Amino acid sequence: YEEIKNGRCPLADNLHAVQTLFDYLVTKKALTKKQSNRLIPKLNNLELGHYHGIPKPHKPETPLQPIVASIHTPATLASKFLNDILAPIYLKVTRKYTFVNDIDVIRQLEKYVADGCFTSRTKFITIDVENLYTMIQRDGALTALARFCVKYCYQGKIGTFTIDHIMKMARLILDTNCFAYNNKYYKQIRGGAMGSAFTQVLANIYLMEWEQDLIQHQIEHNEVYGRYIDDIFMTTNKTMDEINIVLEKAKHKDINIKIDPTISKSVHYLDIIITNENGQLRTSMFHKPTAEPYILPYKSDHPRHIHRNIVYAALLRAARICSHVNDFNSECVRIDLSLLLNGYPAHFITQQFNRFFYLNDALHILQQINEQVYSRLHHNLLYQPTLREKKLQAMMEDSIKTPLVLQPKTWNKEIMYPRYLFDTSLTINFRQEFTN
């Protein structure tokens, strides 16, 4: 970060830069006037970003994670817009080696087992990329972005945007990353802001080039490689000395990328504990020691289906992650206690547990611990696509020629979506009660 020495607030200059760029994009027919107006920030909400640090209590010495709260800055909407153009292309290109959630990790591991690659010697490697968003040099990141756009564009364009348009917008977002702190103004001169949507896809594109050697190594040895933002997961059947040589090479490939690897037969990655038990894969839920069992209180003024779905979603997640029925049973006890602590009535909890097992044809598990029935439940639910995966799939379709973010939204004017039902009764009765 660099202090703005003249003491002048950069807000007006940043707003002018954003307006000038969007006017230019309209004249070049990259955007329509209507699209441009949606991306120009509203003046009554406009403000400079604010810097603050969020403690990370699950890490040694509780470091602070720097955050720039930039929700009302001039380039916030532009940042989200550019992310929505580039992120689907990035995900489509790297989908095989990108984890979209922890369920994705388990699917790849179970395929790894089914392919006969998992042995009693198999070890797991987790790698934390330190300070991913702030560690990259701006010139290097923009150069990587330009190479990415050239490689994956169609006839020099992504949608209606030329590569030059994308690069102009990327520079604008980075150049206007200013914030206030302790009555002084600062500008970020390295990396991108944690609060900016574009920062994540820019860092991902930069890291994509760095990780190619590791990916190729894993392919050659039939091993798993995947990354979720700044967390990398790998499998290996090599000796500690052999795999350390590979990791040391990765450490010295780029001085801007600092990695902290862990190698073991039992690791936690995202929200999963992954264990090699004498050649048998075991996965279960991981809970950070600092996590507290707070969820939406039962007495909160929300439609009752929200509370029902909280119970269902918690059980669904546990069934997808836990590979053994005993681990699932322990997680059910944890969910039960968490619900009770947040004021959920015992009869309501029992009702929702029964609903989950009934809808998934697994009522036998309620009566007795049945490994065979649970194994079927686990696999059936594991391979059902999540709602987020369905949305990502829709975004990735034809993401280069016709990005979804550039398509006009069609509204069915015959359908009304009430924002809030103000009702704790069943939604099935809402139509009749609303009419009356």
Coordinates of C-alpha atoms in Angstrom, one line a residue:
Y1 CA 0.0 0.0 0.0
E2 CA 1.1 3.5 -0.7
E3 CA -0.1 6.7 1.0
I4 CA -1.5 9.4 -1.3
K5 CA 0.8 12.2 -0.2
N6 CA -1.3 15.2 -1.5
G7 CA -4.0 14.4 1.0
R8 CA -6.7 14.8 -1.6
C9 CA -9.6 12.3 -1.6
P10 CA -9.3 10.3 -4.9
L11 CA -13.1 9.5 -5.0
A12 CA -14.0 12.1 -7.6
D13 CA -11.1 11.2 -9.8
N14 CA -12.0 7.5 -9.6
L15 CA -15.6 8.2 -10.5
H16 CA -14.6 10.3 -13.5
A17 CA -12.3 7.5 -14.7
V18 CA -15.1 5.0 -14.5
Q19 CA -17.6 7.2 -16.3
T20 CA -15.0 8.0 -19.0
L21 CA -14.3 4.3 -19.6
F22 CA -17.9 3.3 -19.9
D23 CA -18.7 6.2 -22.2
Y24 CA -15.8 4.9 -24.4
L25 CA -17.2 1.3 -24.3
V26 CA -20.6 2.6 -25.4
T27 CA -19.1 4.4 -28.4
K28 CA -17.3 1.2 -29.3
K29 CA -20.5 -0.8 -29.0
A30 CA -19.0 -3.1 -26.4
L31 CA -21.9 -2.1 -24.1
T32 CA -25.3 -0.6 -24.7
K33 CA -26.3 2.6 -23.0
K34 CA -28.7 0.6 -20.8
Q35 CA -25.9 -1.8 -19.7
S36 CA -23.5 1.1 -19.0
N37 CA -26.1 2.9 -16.8
R38 CA -26.4 -0.2 -14.7
L39 CA -22.7 -0.3 -14.1
I40 CA -22.3 3.4 -13.2
P41 CA -22.5 3.8 -9.4
K42 CA -25.3 5.8 -7.8
L43 CA -24.0 9.1 -6.5
N44 CA -26.0 9.0 -3.3
N45 CA -24.3 5.7 -2.2
L46 CA -20.8 6.6 -3.4
E47 CA -17.9 6.4 -0.9
L48 CA -14.3 5.4 -0.7
G49 CA -13.2 2.0 0.4
H50 CA -12.4 1.4 4.1
Y51 CA -9.6 -0.8 5.3
H52 CA -9.9 -3.2 8.2
G53 CA -8.4 -6.5 9.3
I54 CA -10.2 -9.7 10.1
P55 CA -8.5 -11.9 12.7
K56 CA -7.9 -15.5 11.6
P57 CA -8.1 -17.3 15.0
H58 CA -7.6 -20.8 13.4
K59 CA -4.1 -19.9 12.4
P60 CA -0.9 -19.5 14.6
E61 CA -0.5 -16.1 16.2
T62 CA -3.9 -15.0 14.9
P63 CA -2.8 -13.0 11.8
L64 CA -5.0 -10.3 10.4
Q65 CA -6.5 -10.7 6.9
P66 CA -6.5 -7.3 5.2
I67 CA -10.0 -6.4 3.8
V68 CA -10.9 -3.3 1.8
A69 CA -14.7 -2.8 2.2
S70 CA -15.4 -1.5 -1.3
I71 CA -19.1 -2.1 -1.8
H72 CA -19.9 1.5 -2.7
T73 CA -16.7 2.5 -4.5
P74 CA -16.8 3.8 -8.1
A75 CA -15.4 0.6 -9.7
T76 CA -17.3 -2.0 -7.6
L77 CA -19.9 -2.8 -10.2
A78 CA -17.2 -2.8 -13.0
S79 CA -15.2 -5.3 -10.9
K80 CA -18.2 -7.7 -10.5
F81 CA -19.1 -7.3 -14.2
L82 CA -15.6 -8.2 -15.4
N83 CA -15.5 -11.1 -13.0
D84 CA -18.8 -12.3 -14.4
I85 CA -17.2 -12.2 -17.9
L86 CA -14.0 -14.0 -17.1
A87 CA -14.8 -16.4 -14.3
P88 CA -17.0 -18.7 -16.4
I89 CA -14.3 -19.0 -19.0
Y90 CA -11.6 -19.6 -16.4
L91 CA -13.7 -22.3 -14.7
K92 CA -14.5 -24.0 -18.1
V93 CA -10.8 -24.1 -19.0
T94 CA -9.7 -25.4 -15.6
R95 CA -12.7 -27.4 -14.5
K96 CA -10.9 -30.7 -14.3
Y97 CA -8.4 -29.2 -11.8
T98 CA -10.6 -26.8 -9.9
F99 CA -12.7 -27.7 -6.9
V100 CA -15.9 -25.8 -6.7
N101 CA -16.7 -27.2 -3.2
D102 CA -15.6 -29.9 -0.8
I103 CA -18.1 -32.4 -2.3
D104 CA -16.2 -32.1 -5.5
V105 CA -13.0 -33.2 -3.7
I106 CA -14.7 -36.4 -2.4
R107 CA -16.0 -37.3 -5.8
Q108 CA -12.5 -37.1 -7.3
L109 CA -11.1 -39.1 -4.4
E110 CA -13.7 -41.8 -4.8
K111 CA -12.9 -42.0 -8.5
Y112 CA -9.2 -42.3 -7.6
V113 CA -10.1 -45.2 -5.3
A114 CA -12.3 -46.8 -8.0
D115 CA -9.4 -46.5 -10.6
G116 CA -7.2 -48.6 -8.3
C117 CA -4.7 -45.9 -7.5
F118 CA -5.3 -45.7 -3.8
T119 CA -3.0 -47.9 -1.7
S120 CA -1.9 -48.2 1.9
R121 CA 1.1 -46.0 0.9
T122 CA -1.0 -43.1 -0.4
K123 CA -0.4 -39.8 1.2
F124 CA -2.2 -36.5 1.0
I125 CA -0.7 -33.1 0.3
T126 CA -2.4 -29.9 1.2
I127 CA -0.8 -26.6 0.2
D128 CA -1.8 -23.1 1.4
V129 CA -0.9 -20.3 -1.0
E130 CA 0.0 -17.5 1.3
N131 CA -1.6 -14.1 0.7
L132 CA -2.8 -15.0 -2.8
Y133 CA -4.7 -11.8 -3.5
T134 CA -2.0 -9.4 -2.3
M135 CA 1.2 -11.3 -3.3
I136 CA 1.0 -10.9 -7.1
Q137 CA 2.8 -8.1 -8.9
R138 CA 0.4 -6.0 -11.0
D139 CA 2.3 -6.1 -14.2
G140 CA 2.8 -9.9 -14.0
A141 CA -0.9 -10.4 -13.3
L142 CA -2.0 -8.2 -16.2
T143 CA 0.4 -9.9 -18.6
A144 CA -1.0 -13.3 -17.5
L145 CA -4.6 -11.9 -18.1
A146 CA -3.7 -10.7 -21.6
R147 CA -2.2 -14.2 -22.5
F148 CA -5.4 -15.8 -21.1
C149 CA -7.7 -13.6 -23.2
V150 CA -5.6 -14.1 -26.4
K151 CA -5.7 -17.9 -25.9
Y152 CA -9.4 -18.3 -25.1
C153 CA -11.0 -15.5 -27.1
Y154 CA -13.1 -16.0 -30.3
Q155 CA -11.9 -13.9 -33.2
G156 CA -10.2 -11.5 -30.9
K157 CA -13.3 -11.0 -28.7
I158 CA -15.1 -12.3 -25.6
G159 CA -18.7 -11.5 -26.3
T160 CA -18.8 -7.9 -27.5
F161 CA -15.5 -7.0 -25.7
T162 CA -12.2 -6.9 -27.5
I163 CA -9.1 -7.9 -25.5
D164 CA -8.1 -4.2 -25.3
H165 CA -11.5 -3.4 -23.7
I166 CA -11.0 -6.1 -21.1
M167 CA -7.5 -4.9 -20.3
K168 CA -8.6 -1.3 -20.0
M169 CA -11.3 -2.3 -17.5
A170 CA -8.8 -4.5 -15.6
R171 CA -6.4 -1.6 -15.3
L172 CA -9.2 0.8 -14.2
I173 CA -10.3 -1.6 -11.4
L174 CA -6.7 -2.0 -10.1
D175 CA -5.8 1.7 -10.5
T176 CA -8.9 2.9 -8.6
N177 CA -8.3 0.6 -5.6
C178 CA -8.0 3.3 -3.0
F179 CA -9.2 3.4 0.6
A180 CA -9.3 5.5 3.7
Y181 CA -7.6 4.5 7.0
N182 CA -6.8 6.6 10.1
N183 CA -7.8 9.8 8.3
K184 CA -5.3 9.2 5.5
Y185 CA -5.8 8.0 1.9
Y186 CA -4.0 5.0 0.5
K187 CA -3.6 3.2 -2.9
Q188 CA -2.9 -0.5 -3.3
I189 CA 0.1 -0.9 -5.5
R190 CA 0.5 -4.7 -5.3
G191 CA -2.0 -7.4 -6.0
G192 CA -5.7 -6.6 -5.7
A193 CA -8.2 -5.8 -2.9
M194 CA -9.7 -8.7 -0.9
G195 CA -13.1 -7.1 -1.3
S196 CA -13.0 -6.8 -5.1
A197 CA -14.8 -9.5 -7.2
F198 CA -12.3 -9.2 -10.0
T199 CA -9.3 -9.8 -7.7
Q200 CA -10.2 -13.5 -7.4
V201 CA -10.4 -14.3 -11.1
L202 CA -7.2 -12.3 -11.7
A203 CA -5.3 -14.2 -9.0
N204 CA -6.7 -17.5 -10.3
I205 CA -5.5 -16.8 -13.8
Y206 CA -2.0 -15.8 -12.5
L207 CA -1.8 -19.0 -10.4
M208 CA -3.1 -21.2 -13.3
E209 CA 0.2 -20.6 -15.1
W210 CA 2.3 -21.4 -12.0
E211 CA 0.5 -24.7 -11.2
Q212 CA 0.9 -26.3 -14.7
D213 CA 4.1 -28.2 -13.7
L214 CA 2.4 -29.7 -10.7
I215 CA -0.7 -30.6 -12.7
Q216 CA 1.5 -32.3 -15.4
H217 CA 3.4 -34.2 -12.7
Q218 CA 0.2 -35.5 -11.2
I219 CA -1.2 -36.5 -14.6
E220 CA 1.9 -38.5 -15.4
H221 CA 1.6 -40.4 -12.1
N222 CA -2.2 -40.9 -12.1
E223 CA -2.6 -38.8 -9.0
V224 CA -5.2 -36.2 -8.0
Y225 CA -4.6 -32.5 -8.3
G226 CA -7.1 -29.8 -7.5
R227 CA -7.3 -26.2 -6.2
Y228 CA -10.0 -24.2 -4.4
I229 CA -8.9 -20.6 -4.6
D230 CA -5.7 -20.6 -2.5
D231 CA -6.0 -24.2 -1.1
I232 CA -4.3 -27.0 -3.2
F233 CA -4.9 -30.7 -2.6
M234 CA -2.8 -33.5 -4.1
T235 CA -2.4 -37.3 -3.6
T236 CA 0.9 -39.1 -3.9
N237 CA 2.3 -42.6 -3.7
K238 CA 5.9 -41.4 -3.9
T239 CA 8.4 -41.4 -0.9
M240 CA 8.7 -38.2 1.2
D241 CA 12.1 -37.4 -0.4
E242 CA 10.7 -37.8 -3.9
I243 CA 7.7 -35.6 -3.4
N244 CA 9.6 -33.0 -1.5
I245 CA 11.9 -32.5 -4.5
V246 CA 8.7 -31.7 -6.6
L247 CA 7.4 -29.3 -4.0
E248 CA 10.8 -27.5 -3.6
K249 CA 10.8 -26.9 -7.4
A250 CA 7.3 -25.4 -7.1
K251 CA 8.4 -23.2 -4.2
H252 CA 11.2 -21.6 -6.3
K253 CA 9.3 -21.2 -9.6
D254 CA 7.9 -17.8 -8.8
I255 CA 9.2 -15.5 -6.0
N256 CA 5.8 -13.9 -5.7
I257 CA 4.1 -17.2 -4.8
K258 CA 4.7 -18.5 -1.3
I259 CA 3.4 -22.0 -0.4
D260 CA 3.2 -23.9 2.8
P261 CA 2.7 -27.7 2.1
T262 CA 1.6 -30.4 4.6
I263 CA 2.1 -34.1 3.8
S264 CA 0.3 -36.8 5.8
K265 CA -1.9 -39.8 5.7
S266 CA -4.6 -37.8 7.5
V267 CA -5.3 -34.2 6.6
H268 CA -8.1 -31.7 6.7
Y269 CA -8.9 -29.9 3.5
L270 CA -11.7 -27.3 3.3
D271 CA -14.4 -28.8 5.6
I272 CA -13.3 -32.5 5.2
I273 CA -11.0 -34.8 7.2
I274 CA -9.4 -37.1 4.7
T275 CA -7.7 -40.3 6.1
N276 CA -5.9 -43.3 4.7
E277 CA -6.8 -46.2 7.1
N278 CA -4.6 -49.0 5.9
G279 CA -5.5 -48.6 2.3
Q280 CA -9.2 -47.6 3.0
L281 CA -10.3 -44.0 2.2
R282 CA -12.3 -42.3 5.0
T283 CA -13.8 -38.9 4.8
S284 CA -15.6 -37.0 7.6
M285 CA -16.6 -33.5 8.6
F286 CA -14.0 -31.1 9.8
H287 CA -14.9 -28.4 12.3
K288 CA -12.5 -25.6 13.1
P289 CA -11.8 -25.4 16.9
T290 CA -12.9 -21.8 17.0
A291 CA -16.2 -22.5 15.2
E292 CA -19.3 -22.0 17.4
P293 CA -22.7 -23.8 16.9
Y294 CA -24.6 -20.7 15.9
I295 CA -27.3 -20.9 13.2
L296 CA -30.5 -19.0 12.5
P297 CA -32.5 -19.0 15.7
Y298 CA -35.9 -20.6 15.6
K299 CA -37.5 -17.5 17.0
S300 CA -36.3 -15.3 14.1
D301 CA -39.0 -13.8 12.0
H302 CA -38.4 -15.9 8.9
P303 CA -40.9 -18.1 6.9
R304 CA -40.9 -21.5 8.5
H305 CA -39.6 -23.2 5.4
I306 CA -36.3 -21.5 6.0
H307 CA -35.9 -23.3 9.3
R308 CA -37.0 -26.6 7.8
N309 CA -34.4 -26.2 5.0
I310 CA -31.6 -25.5 7.5
V311 CA -32.1 -28.9 9.1
Y312 CA -32.4 -30.7 5.7
A313 CA -29.3 -28.9 4.3
A314 CA -27.2 -29.8 7.3
L315 CA -28.1 -33.5 7.1
L316 CA -27.6 -33.5 3.3
R317 CA -24.1 -32.0 3.7
A318 CA -23.2 -34.5 6.4
A319 CA -24.4 -37.5 4.3
R320 CA -22.4 -36.3 1.3
I321 CA -19.1 -35.8 3.2
C322 CA -19.1 -38.7 5.7
S323 CA -18.1 -41.9 4.1
H324 CA -18.8 -44.1 7.2
V325 CA -22.1 -44.4 9.0
N326 CA -20.6 -43.9 12.5
D327 CA -19.1 -40.5 11.4
F328 CA -22.5 -39.5 10.0
N329 CA -24.2 -40.6 13.2
S330 CA -21.8 -38.4 15.2
E331 CA -22.5 -35.5 12.9
C332 CA -26.3 -36.0 13.3
V333 CA -25.8 -35.7 17.1
R334 CA -23.8 -32.5 16.6
I335 CA -26.6 -31.1 14.3
D336 CA -29.2 -32.0 16.9
L337 CA -27.4 -30.3 19.7
S338 CA -26.8 -27.2 17.6
L339 CA -30.5 -26.9 16.7
L340 CA -31.5 -27.3 20.4
L341 CA -29.0 -24.6 21.4
N342 CA -30.6 -22.2 18.9
G343 CA -34.1 -22.8 20.3
Y344 CA -35.5 -25.4 17.8
P345 CA -38.2 -27.5 19.5
A346 CA -37.3 -31.2 19.9
H347 CA -40.5 -32.3 18.1
F348 CA -39.6 -30.0 15.1
I349 CA -36.1 -31.5 14.9
T350 CA -37.4 -35.0 15.0
Q351 CA -40.0 -34.2 12.3
Q352 CA -37.3 -32.7 10.0
F353 CA -34.9 -35.6 10.6
N354 CA -37.7 -38.0 9.7
R355 CA -38.5 -35.9 6.6
F356 CA -34.8 -36.1 5.4
F357 CA -34.6 -39.9 5.7
Y358 CA -38.0 -40.5 4.3
L359 CA -37.4 -38.4 1.2
N360 CA -34.1 -40.2 0.6
D361 CA -35.4 -43.7 1.2
A362 CA -33.2 -44.3 4.3
L363 CA -35.5 -44.7 7.2
H364 CA -33.7 -47.8 8.4
I365 CA -30.8 -45.6 9.5
L366 CA -33.1 -44.0 12.1
Q367 CA -33.9 -47.4 13.6
Q368 CA -30.4 -48.9 13.6
I369 CA -26.9 -48.1 12.3
N370 CA -26.9 -49.8 8.9
E371 CA -23.6 -49.4 6.9
Q372 CA -25.1 -50.9 3.7
V373 CA -28.2 -48.6 3.7
Y374 CA -26.0 -45.6 4.6
S375 CA -23.4 -46.4 1.8
R376 CA -26.2 -46.3 -0.7
L377 CA -27.5 -43.0 0.7
H378 CA -24.0 -41.5 0.7
H379 CA -23.3 -42.3 -2.9
N380 CA -26.8 -41.3 -4.2
L381 CA -26.5 -37.9 -2.6
L382 CA -22.8 -37.4 -3.3
Y383 CA -23.3 -37.5 -7.1
Q384 CA -26.4 -35.3 -7.2
P385 CA -25.4 -31.8 -8.5
T386 CA -25.7 -29.0 -6.0
L387 CA -27.6 -25.9 -6.8
R388 CA -24.4 -23.9 -7.2
E389 CA -23.0 -26.5 -9.6
K390 CA -26.1 -26.2 -11.8
K391 CA -25.7 -22.4 -11.9
L392 CA -22.0 -22.7 -12.8
Q393 CA -22.8 -25.1 -15.6
A394 CA -25.3 -22.7 -17.0
M395 CA -22.8 -19.9 -16.8
M396 CA -20.1 -21.9 -18.6
E397 CA -22.2 -22.7 -21.6
D398 CA -21.0 -20.7 -24.6
S399 CA -19.2 -18.4 -22.2
I400 CA -16.8 -17.0 -24.8
K401 CA -19.1 -16.0 -27.7
T402 CA -22.2 -15.1 -25.6
P403 CA -21.3 -14.6 -21.9
L404 CA -24.4 -14.8 -19.7
V405 CA -23.7 -11.4 -18.1
L406 CA -24.1 -9.7 -21.5
Q407 CA -27.4 -11.4 -22.2
P408 CA -30.7 -9.5 -21.6
K409 CA -32.7 -10.9 -18.7
T410 CA -36.2 -12.0 -19.7
W411 CA -38.9 -11.5 -17.1
N412 CA -42.3 -13.3 -17.0
K413 CA -44.6 -10.5 -16.0
E414 CA -47.4 -13.0 -15.2
I415 CA -45.4 -14.3 -12.2
M416 CA -45.1 -12.4 -9.0
Y417 CA -42.3 -13.3 -6.6
P418 CA -43.1 -12.0 -3.1
R419 CA -40.0 -10.9 -1.3
Y420 CA -41.3 -12.0 2.1
L421 CA -44.4 -14.0 3.0
F422 CA -44.9 -12.7 6.5
D423 CA -46.4 -16.0 7.3
T424 CA -45.4 -19.1 9.3
S425 CA -48.0 -21.4 7.8
L426 CA -47.4 -23.7 4.8
T427 CA -46.5 -22.0 1.5
I428 CA -48.9 -24.4 -0.3
N429 CA -51.8 -22.4 1.2
F430 CA -50.3 -19.0 0.3
R431 CA -52.1 -18.6 -3.0
Q432 CA -55.6 -19.1 -1.5
E433 CA -54.9 -17.0 1.6
F434 CA -53.4 -14.2 -0.5
T435 CA -56.5 -14.1 -2.7
N436 CA -58.9 -14.0 0.2

